[in-house]
Amino acid sequence: MSQSEGAVGTYKKWDFDARMEVEKQDRRKVPKGVLSLLAFSPERAITLLYVLLALAFVLFTTLAIVNLQRVSAAWEALEQARTRSENSHATAWHNLSEVQHALDQQLSAELEVIHSRLLNVSREVENARWKMTQCKAGCGKELSDRVRVLEERDTLEPVLRQLAEVKQEQSRASALLDAALEGTRNLSEILCTSCPAGWQQFAKTCYFFSDTTKPWPSAADFCAGFNAHLAVIDSEQENKFLANHIMGNRVFWLGLTDAHKEGDWQWVDGRSLSLTFWNSGEPNNVGHHGEDCVTIYSSGHWNDATCSNSEAWICERSC
Ligand SMILES: [Ca+2]
Ligand SMILES: [Ca+2]
Ligand SMILES: [Ca+2]
C-alpha cells in the first residue's frame, strides 16, 4: 500500500465517521427543529395542529363507532335477555295460573263435598230435633205410664208380699199334705197284710188267678169289675211269682196286646213294653186272625195268641 492510498483510506474513514457524527447530531437536533418549527413557523404549527386534530377526530370517531357497536350489541343482548325474561315470566305466570286454576277447582270440589256433608249433618240434627219434639208427647206419656205402673207396683207391693206369703204357706201345706199322703200310703202298705179272698199277695200287690177261661176282652172286663186289670209284669221277680202259681200246662192271659197296631206291644195300664220273656219263636202272630194277646206259661215264657181264644187270666191290683 502506498502512502497516498493510505491517506485516501484515512480520509475516507474520517469522512465516514464525520458523516455519522453529523447524522447523530442531526438526529439530536430534530426536536430542536420541530420546536423551532412550532416556535418559529405558526402556519406549519397550525397545519400540524390541524393534522393532529384530524387524527384525533378520526381516532375519536373510530373509537365512538367501535363503542357504539359494542353498546348496540350489549343493548341487543340486553333486549334479548329482557325478552327471554318476559317469556319466562309469561310462561311462569301461565303455569302459575294453571296451577291456581287446578287448585281452585280441587278446593271448590272439596268445599262442595264438605258443604254436602254439613247439609246431611244439619238434616240429621233437624230430624233428631223433630223426633225429640215428637217424643216429648209420646215419650212423656210413656214415662208417666211407667211412673204410674211403678206407683201401682208400690201400691201392690204389700198385696204381692202377702200373696207370696200365702204361696209359701200353700207350698208348706202342700208339702205337709204330700208327707201325710206318703205316710198314709206307707200305712196302707203296712196294713196290707191280706188280699181279698181268693187273691194272692206279692210285694204289696194282689193277684187273682182264674179257674175258668174267657176270651182276652172278657177277662179284661172281669178284672175291671174288681178295680183291677190284667197282670202287668214289672220285674223278673213278679214274672217268676206268677209262673210259680201256674200249674201244669195251663196258660193265663196277661195284660199285654198289640191289637191296636201289629208289633206295637202295650200294657193295659198304658206303659210300653221294655222287659220281655217271650218264648222261643214268639211272638209269631200266626193264624188267619193273627195273634194280638199274650199268655204266660208255667215256665214263665210268653206267647202271643188269638185274642178270641178262651184262656184263664190273671188280675192285678194294688193292695
Ligand atoms: Ca205288675
Ligand atoms: Ca199280633
Ligand atoms: Ca204265638
Short mmCIF file of N, CA, C and O in Angstrom, two decimals, residues 200-270:
data_model
loop_
_atom_site.label_atom_id
_atom_site.label_comp_id
_atom_site.label_asym_id
_atom_site.label_seq_id
_atom_site.Cartn_x
_atom_site.Cartn_y
_atom_site.Cartn_z
N GLN A 200 -153.97 -113.59 95.62
CA GLN A 200 -152.63 -113.86 96.14
C GLN A 200 -151.87 -112.54 96.27
O GLN A 200 -151.99 -111.65 95.43
N GLN A 201 -151.10 -112.40 97.35
CA GLN A 201 -150.35 -111.18 97.59
C GLN A 201 -148.89 -111.38 97.23
O GLN A 201 -148.28 -112.40 97.54
N PHE A 202 -148.36 -110.35 96.55
CA PHE A 202 -146.90 -110.34 96.29
C PHE A 202 -146.46 -108.88 96.21
O PHE A 202 -146.99 -108.11 95.37
N ALA A 203 -145.53 -108.50 97.07
CA ALA A 203 -144.95 -107.15 97.07
C ALA A 203 -146.05 -106.08 97.05
O ALA A 203 -146.10 -105.24 96.15
N LYS A 204 -146.92 -106.16 98.05
CA LYS A 204 -147.98 -105.17 98.24
C LYS A 204 -148.92 -105.10 97.05
O LYS A 204 -149.47 -104.05 96.72
N THR A 205 -149.02 -106.19 96.34
CA THR A 205 -149.94 -106.27 95.21
C THR A 205 -150.73 -107.58 95.33
O THR A 205 -150.19 -108.61 95.76
N CYS A 206 -152.00 -107.52 94.91
CA CYS A 206 -152.85 -108.70 94.98
C CYS A 206 -153.12 -109.23 93.57
O CYS A 206 -153.30 -108.44 92.65
N TYR A 207 -153.13 -110.54 93.42
CA TYR A 207 -153.32 -111.16 92.11
C TYR A 207 -154.44 -112.19 92.22
O TYR A 207 -154.59 -112.89 93.22
N PHE A 208 -155.23 -112.25 91.13
CA PHE A 208 -156.32 -113.22 91.04
C PHE A 208 -156.04 -114.15 89.88
O PHE A 208 -155.88 -113.70 88.75
N PHE A 209 -155.96 -115.47 90.14
CA PHE A 209 -155.75 -116.48 89.11
C PHE A 209 -157.10 -117.17 88.90
O PHE A 209 -157.67 -117.78 89.81
N SER A 210 -157.64 -117.03 87.67
CA SER A 210 -158.97 -117.57 87.41
C SER A 210 -158.93 -119.10 87.30
O SER A 210 -157.91 -119.68 86.91
N ASP A 211 -160.09 -119.70 87.62
CA ASP A 211 -160.22 -121.14 87.44
C ASP A 211 -160.90 -121.45 86.10
O ASP A 211 -160.82 -122.57 85.59
N THR A 212 -161.62 -120.43 85.59
CA THR A 212 -162.33 -120.62 84.33
C THR A 212 -161.56 -119.93 83.21
O THR A 212 -160.51 -119.31 83.46
N THR A 213 -162.12 -120.01 82.02
CA THR A 213 -161.45 -119.40 80.87
C THR A 213 -162.39 -118.41 80.18
O THR A 213 -163.62 -118.58 80.21
N LYS A 214 -161.85 -117.42 79.56
CA LYS A 214 -162.59 -116.41 78.81
C LYS A 214 -161.71 -115.91 77.68
O LYS A 214 -160.48 -116.01 77.75
N PRO A 215 -162.33 -115.33 76.66
CA PRO A 215 -161.52 -114.58 75.68
C PRO A 215 -160.85 -113.37 76.37
O PRO A 215 -161.31 -112.91 77.41
N TRP A 216 -159.81 -112.87 75.74
CA TRP A 216 -159.00 -111.81 76.38
C TRP A 216 -159.85 -110.58 76.74
O TRP A 216 -159.75 -110.10 77.88
N PRO A 217 -160.76 -110.09 75.86
CA PRO A 217 -161.53 -108.90 76.22
C PRO A 217 -162.46 -109.16 77.42
O PRO A 217 -162.57 -108.29 78.30
N SER A 218 -163.04 -110.32 77.50
CA SER A 218 -163.94 -110.61 78.62
C SER A 218 -163.14 -110.71 79.92
O SER A 218 -163.59 -110.26 80.99
N ALA A 219 -161.97 -111.32 79.84
CA ALA A 219 -161.11 -111.41 81.02
C ALA A 219 -160.73 -110.03 81.52
O ALA A 219 -160.71 -109.75 82.72
N ALA A 220 -160.42 -109.10 80.57
CA ALA A 220 -160.07 -107.73 80.96
C ALA A 220 -161.26 -107.07 81.65
O ALA A 220 -161.09 -106.36 82.67
N ASP A 221 -162.47 -107.31 81.13
CA ASP A 221 -163.66 -106.72 81.76
C ASP A 221 -163.86 -107.29 83.18
O ASP A 221 -164.25 -106.56 84.09
N PHE A 222 -163.56 -108.54 83.32
CA PHE A 222 -163.70 -109.16 84.64
C PHE A 222 -162.82 -108.45 85.65
O PHE A 222 -163.25 -108.11 86.76
N CYS A 223 -161.57 -108.26 85.31
CA CYS A 223 -160.62 -107.60 86.23
C CYS A 223 -161.11 -106.19 86.57
O CYS A 223 -161.03 -105.76 87.72
N ALA A 224 -161.59 -105.47 85.53
CA ALA A 224 -162.03 -104.10 85.76
C ALA A 224 -163.17 -104.08 86.78
O ALA A 224 -163.30 -103.13 87.56
N GLY A 225 -163.97 -105.14 86.81
CA GLY A 225 -165.06 -105.22 87.76
C GLY A 225 -164.56 -105.31 89.19
O GLY A 225 -165.30 -105.02 90.12
N PHE A 226 -163.32 -105.63 89.41
CA PHE A 226 -162.73 -105.71 90.76
C PHE A 226 -161.73 -104.57 91.00
O PHE A 226 -160.87 -104.70 91.84
N ASN A 227 -161.91 -103.53 90.24
CA ASN A 227 -160.97 -102.37 90.35
C ASN A 227 -159.53 -102.84 90.15
O ASN A 227 -158.62 -102.44 90.86
N ALA A 228 -159.41 -103.74 89.17
CA ALA A 228 -158.09 -104.30 88.87
C ALA A 228 -157.89 -104.32 87.35
O ALA A 228 -158.72 -103.79 86.59
N HIS A 229 -156.80 -104.87 86.90
CA HIS A 229 -156.54 -105.02 85.46
C HIS A 229 -155.77 -106.30 85.24
O HIS A 229 -155.23 -106.89 86.21
N LEU A 230 -155.75 -106.77 83.99
CA LEU A 230 -154.96 -107.97 83.69
C LEU A 230 -153.51 -107.71 84.08
O LEU A 230 -153.02 -106.57 84.04
N ALA A 231 -152.81 -108.76 84.50
CA ALA A 231 -151.48 -108.63 85.11
C ALA A 231 -150.49 -107.92 84.18
O ALA A 231 -150.44 -108.18 82.97
N VAL A 232 -149.76 -107.02 84.78
CA VAL A 232 -148.68 -106.27 84.10
C VAL A 232 -147.37 -106.67 84.76
O VAL A 232 -147.20 -106.50 85.97
N ILE A 233 -146.43 -107.16 83.96
CA ILE A 233 -145.15 -107.64 84.52
C ILE A 233 -144.18 -106.47 84.62
O ILE A 233 -143.79 -105.88 83.61
N ASP A 234 -143.78 -106.16 85.87
CA ASP A 234 -142.85 -105.04 86.09
C ASP A 234 -141.43 -105.50 86.39
O ASP A 234 -140.51 -104.70 86.33
N SER A 235 -141.29 -106.77 86.74
CA SER A 235 -139.94 -107.23 87.11
C SER A 235 -139.85 -108.74 86.88
O SER A 235 -140.88 -109.43 86.73
N GLU A 236 -138.63 -109.21 86.88
CA GLU A 236 -138.41 -110.65 86.73
C GLU A 236 -138.99 -111.41 87.92
O GLU A 236 -139.52 -112.52 87.76
N GLN A 237 -138.90 -110.76 89.12
CA GLN A 237 -139.43 -111.41 90.32
C GLN A 237 -140.94 -111.58 90.19
O GLN A 237 -141.49 -112.63 90.56
N GLU A 238 -141.61 -110.56 89.69
CA GLU A 238 -143.06 -110.64 89.53
C GLU A 238 -143.41 -111.73 88.51
O GLU A 238 -144.35 -112.51 88.71
N ASN A 239 -142.64 -111.77 87.39
CA ASN A 239 -142.89 -112.79 86.37
C ASN A 239 -142.71 -114.19 86.95
O ASN A 239 -143.51 -115.12 86.68
N LYS A 240 -141.67 -114.35 87.79
CA LYS A 240 -141.40 -115.66 88.41
C LYS A 240 -142.51 -116.02 89.41
O LYS A 240 -142.95 -117.19 89.49
N PHE A 241 -142.96 -114.99 90.18
CA PHE A 241 -144.05 -115.23 91.13
C PHE A 241 -145.30 -115.76 90.43
O PHE A 241 -145.92 -116.73 90.86
N LEU A 242 -145.66 -115.12 89.31
CA LEU A 242 -146.84 -115.55 88.57
C LEU A 242 -146.64 -116.96 88.01
O LEU A 242 -147.55 -117.82 88.08
N ALA A 243 -145.44 -117.19 87.45
CA ALA A 243 -145.18 -118.51 86.86
C ALA A 243 -145.27 -119.62 87.91
O ALA A 243 -145.77 -120.74 87.62
N ASN A 244 -144.85 -119.34 89.14
CA ASN A 244 -144.86 -120.34 90.20
C ASN A 244 -146.29 -120.72 90.61
O ASN A 244 -146.49 -121.77 91.25
N HIS A 245 -147.26 -119.86 90.28
CA HIS A 245 -148.64 -120.15 90.65
C HIS A 245 -149.41 -120.81 89.51
O HIS A 245 -150.61 -120.94 89.56
N ILE A 246 -148.72 -121.14 88.41
CA ILE A 246 -149.37 -121.78 87.27
C ILE A 246 -149.03 -123.26 87.31
O ILE A 246 -147.85 -123.63 87.31
N MET A 247 -150.04 -124.05 87.35
CA MET A 247 -149.83 -125.49 87.48
C MET A 247 -149.93 -126.17 86.09
O MET A 247 -150.78 -125.77 85.27
N GLY A 248 -149.11 -127.14 85.87
CA GLY A 248 -149.21 -127.99 84.69
C GLY A 248 -149.00 -127.19 83.41
O GLY A 248 -148.14 -126.30 83.31
N ASN A 249 -149.82 -127.55 82.44
CA ASN A 249 -149.67 -126.93 81.12
C ASN A 249 -150.69 -125.82 80.90
O ASN A 249 -151.03 -125.49 79.76
N ARG A 250 -151.23 -125.28 81.97
CA ARG A 250 -152.20 -124.20 81.84
C ARG A 250 -151.50 -122.91 81.37
O ARG A 250 -150.31 -122.71 81.63
N VAL A 251 -152.28 -122.06 80.73
CA VAL A 251 -151.77 -120.73 80.31
C VAL A 251 -152.77 -119.68 80.78
O VAL A 251 -153.99 -119.96 80.90
N PHE A 252 -152.28 -118.48 81.02
CA PHE A 252 -153.10 -117.38 81.54
C PHE A 252 -152.86 -116.11 80.69
O PHE A 252 -151.74 -115.85 80.25
N TRP A 253 -153.99 -115.40 80.52
CA TRP A 253 -153.86 -114.10 79.83
C TRP A 253 -153.08 -113.09 80.70
O TRP A 253 -153.32 -113.00 81.90
N LEU A 254 -152.20 -112.35 80.03
CA LEU A 254 -151.56 -111.18 80.66
C LEU A 254 -152.18 -109.91 80.05
O LEU A 254 -152.81 -109.97 78.97
N GLY A 255 -151.94 -108.79 80.67
CA GLY A 255 -152.50 -107.51 80.16
C GLY A 255 -151.61 -106.88 79.09
O GLY A 255 -151.30 -105.69 79.15
N LEU A 256 -151.22 -107.70 78.07
CA LEU A 256 -150.32 -107.20 77.01
C LEU A 256 -150.93 -107.49 75.66
O LEU A 256 -151.33 -108.64 75.40
N THR A 257 -150.99 -106.47 74.77
CA THR A 257 -151.65 -106.65 73.47
C THR A 257 -151.03 -105.74 72.40
O THR A 257 -150.49 -104.68 72.73
N ASP A 258 -151.16 -106.21 71.14
CA ASP A 258 -150.78 -105.34 70.01
C ASP A 258 -151.96 -105.23 69.06
O ASP A 258 -151.78 -105.04 67.85
N ALA A 259 -153.19 -105.34 69.62
CA ALA A 259 -154.39 -105.30 68.79
C ALA A 259 -154.55 -103.96 68.08
O ALA A 259 -155.08 -103.91 66.96
N HIS A 260 -154.11 -102.91 68.68
CA HIS A 260 -154.29 -101.58 68.05
C HIS A 260 -153.31 -101.38 66.90
O HIS A 260 -153.59 -100.69 65.93
N LYS A 261 -152.11 -102.00 66.97
CA LYS A 261 -151.13 -101.86 65.89
C LYS A 261 -150.18 -103.05 65.96
O LYS A 261 -149.54 -103.28 66.99
N GLU A 262 -150.13 -103.82 64.90
CA GLU A 262 -149.33 -105.04 64.88
C GLU A 262 -147.86 -104.75 65.22
O GLU A 262 -147.22 -103.86 64.65
N GLY A 263 -147.38 -105.54 66.22
CA GLY A 263 -145.99 -105.41 66.62
C GLY A 263 -145.74 -104.34 67.66
O GLY A 263 -144.64 -104.28 68.24
N ASP A 264 -146.73 -103.45 67.93
CA ASP A 264 -146.54 -102.39 68.92
C ASP A 264 -147.20 -102.84 70.23
O ASP A 264 -148.36 -102.55 70.48
N TRP A 265 -146.43 -103.53 71.04
CA TRP A 265 -146.98 -104.14 72.26
C TRP A 265 -147.13 -103.09 73.36
O TRP A 265 -146.20 -102.33 73.64
N GLN A 266 -148.34 -103.10 73.95
CA GLN A 266 -148.65 -102.14 75.01
C GLN A 266 -149.28 -102.87 76.20
O GLN A 266 -150.10 -103.77 76.02
N TRP A 267 -148.88 -102.47 77.41
CA TRP A 267 -149.52 -102.98 78.63
C TRP A 267 -150.86 -102.26 78.79
O TRP A 267 -151.04 -101.14 78.31
N VAL A 268 -151.77 -102.93 79.50
CA VAL A 268 -153.11 -102.35 79.65
C VAL A 268 -153.12 -101.10 80.53
O VAL A 268 -154.07 -100.32 80.49
N ASP A 269 -152.06 -100.87 81.33
CA ASP A 269 -152.02 -99.64 82.13
C ASP A 269 -151.36 -98.50 81.35
O ASP A 269 -151.07 -97.44 81.90
N GLY A 270 -151.07 -98.72 80.04
CA GLY A 270 -150.56 -97.64 79.19
C GLY A 270 -149.05 -97.64 79.05
O GLY A 270 -148.51 -96.88 78.24
#
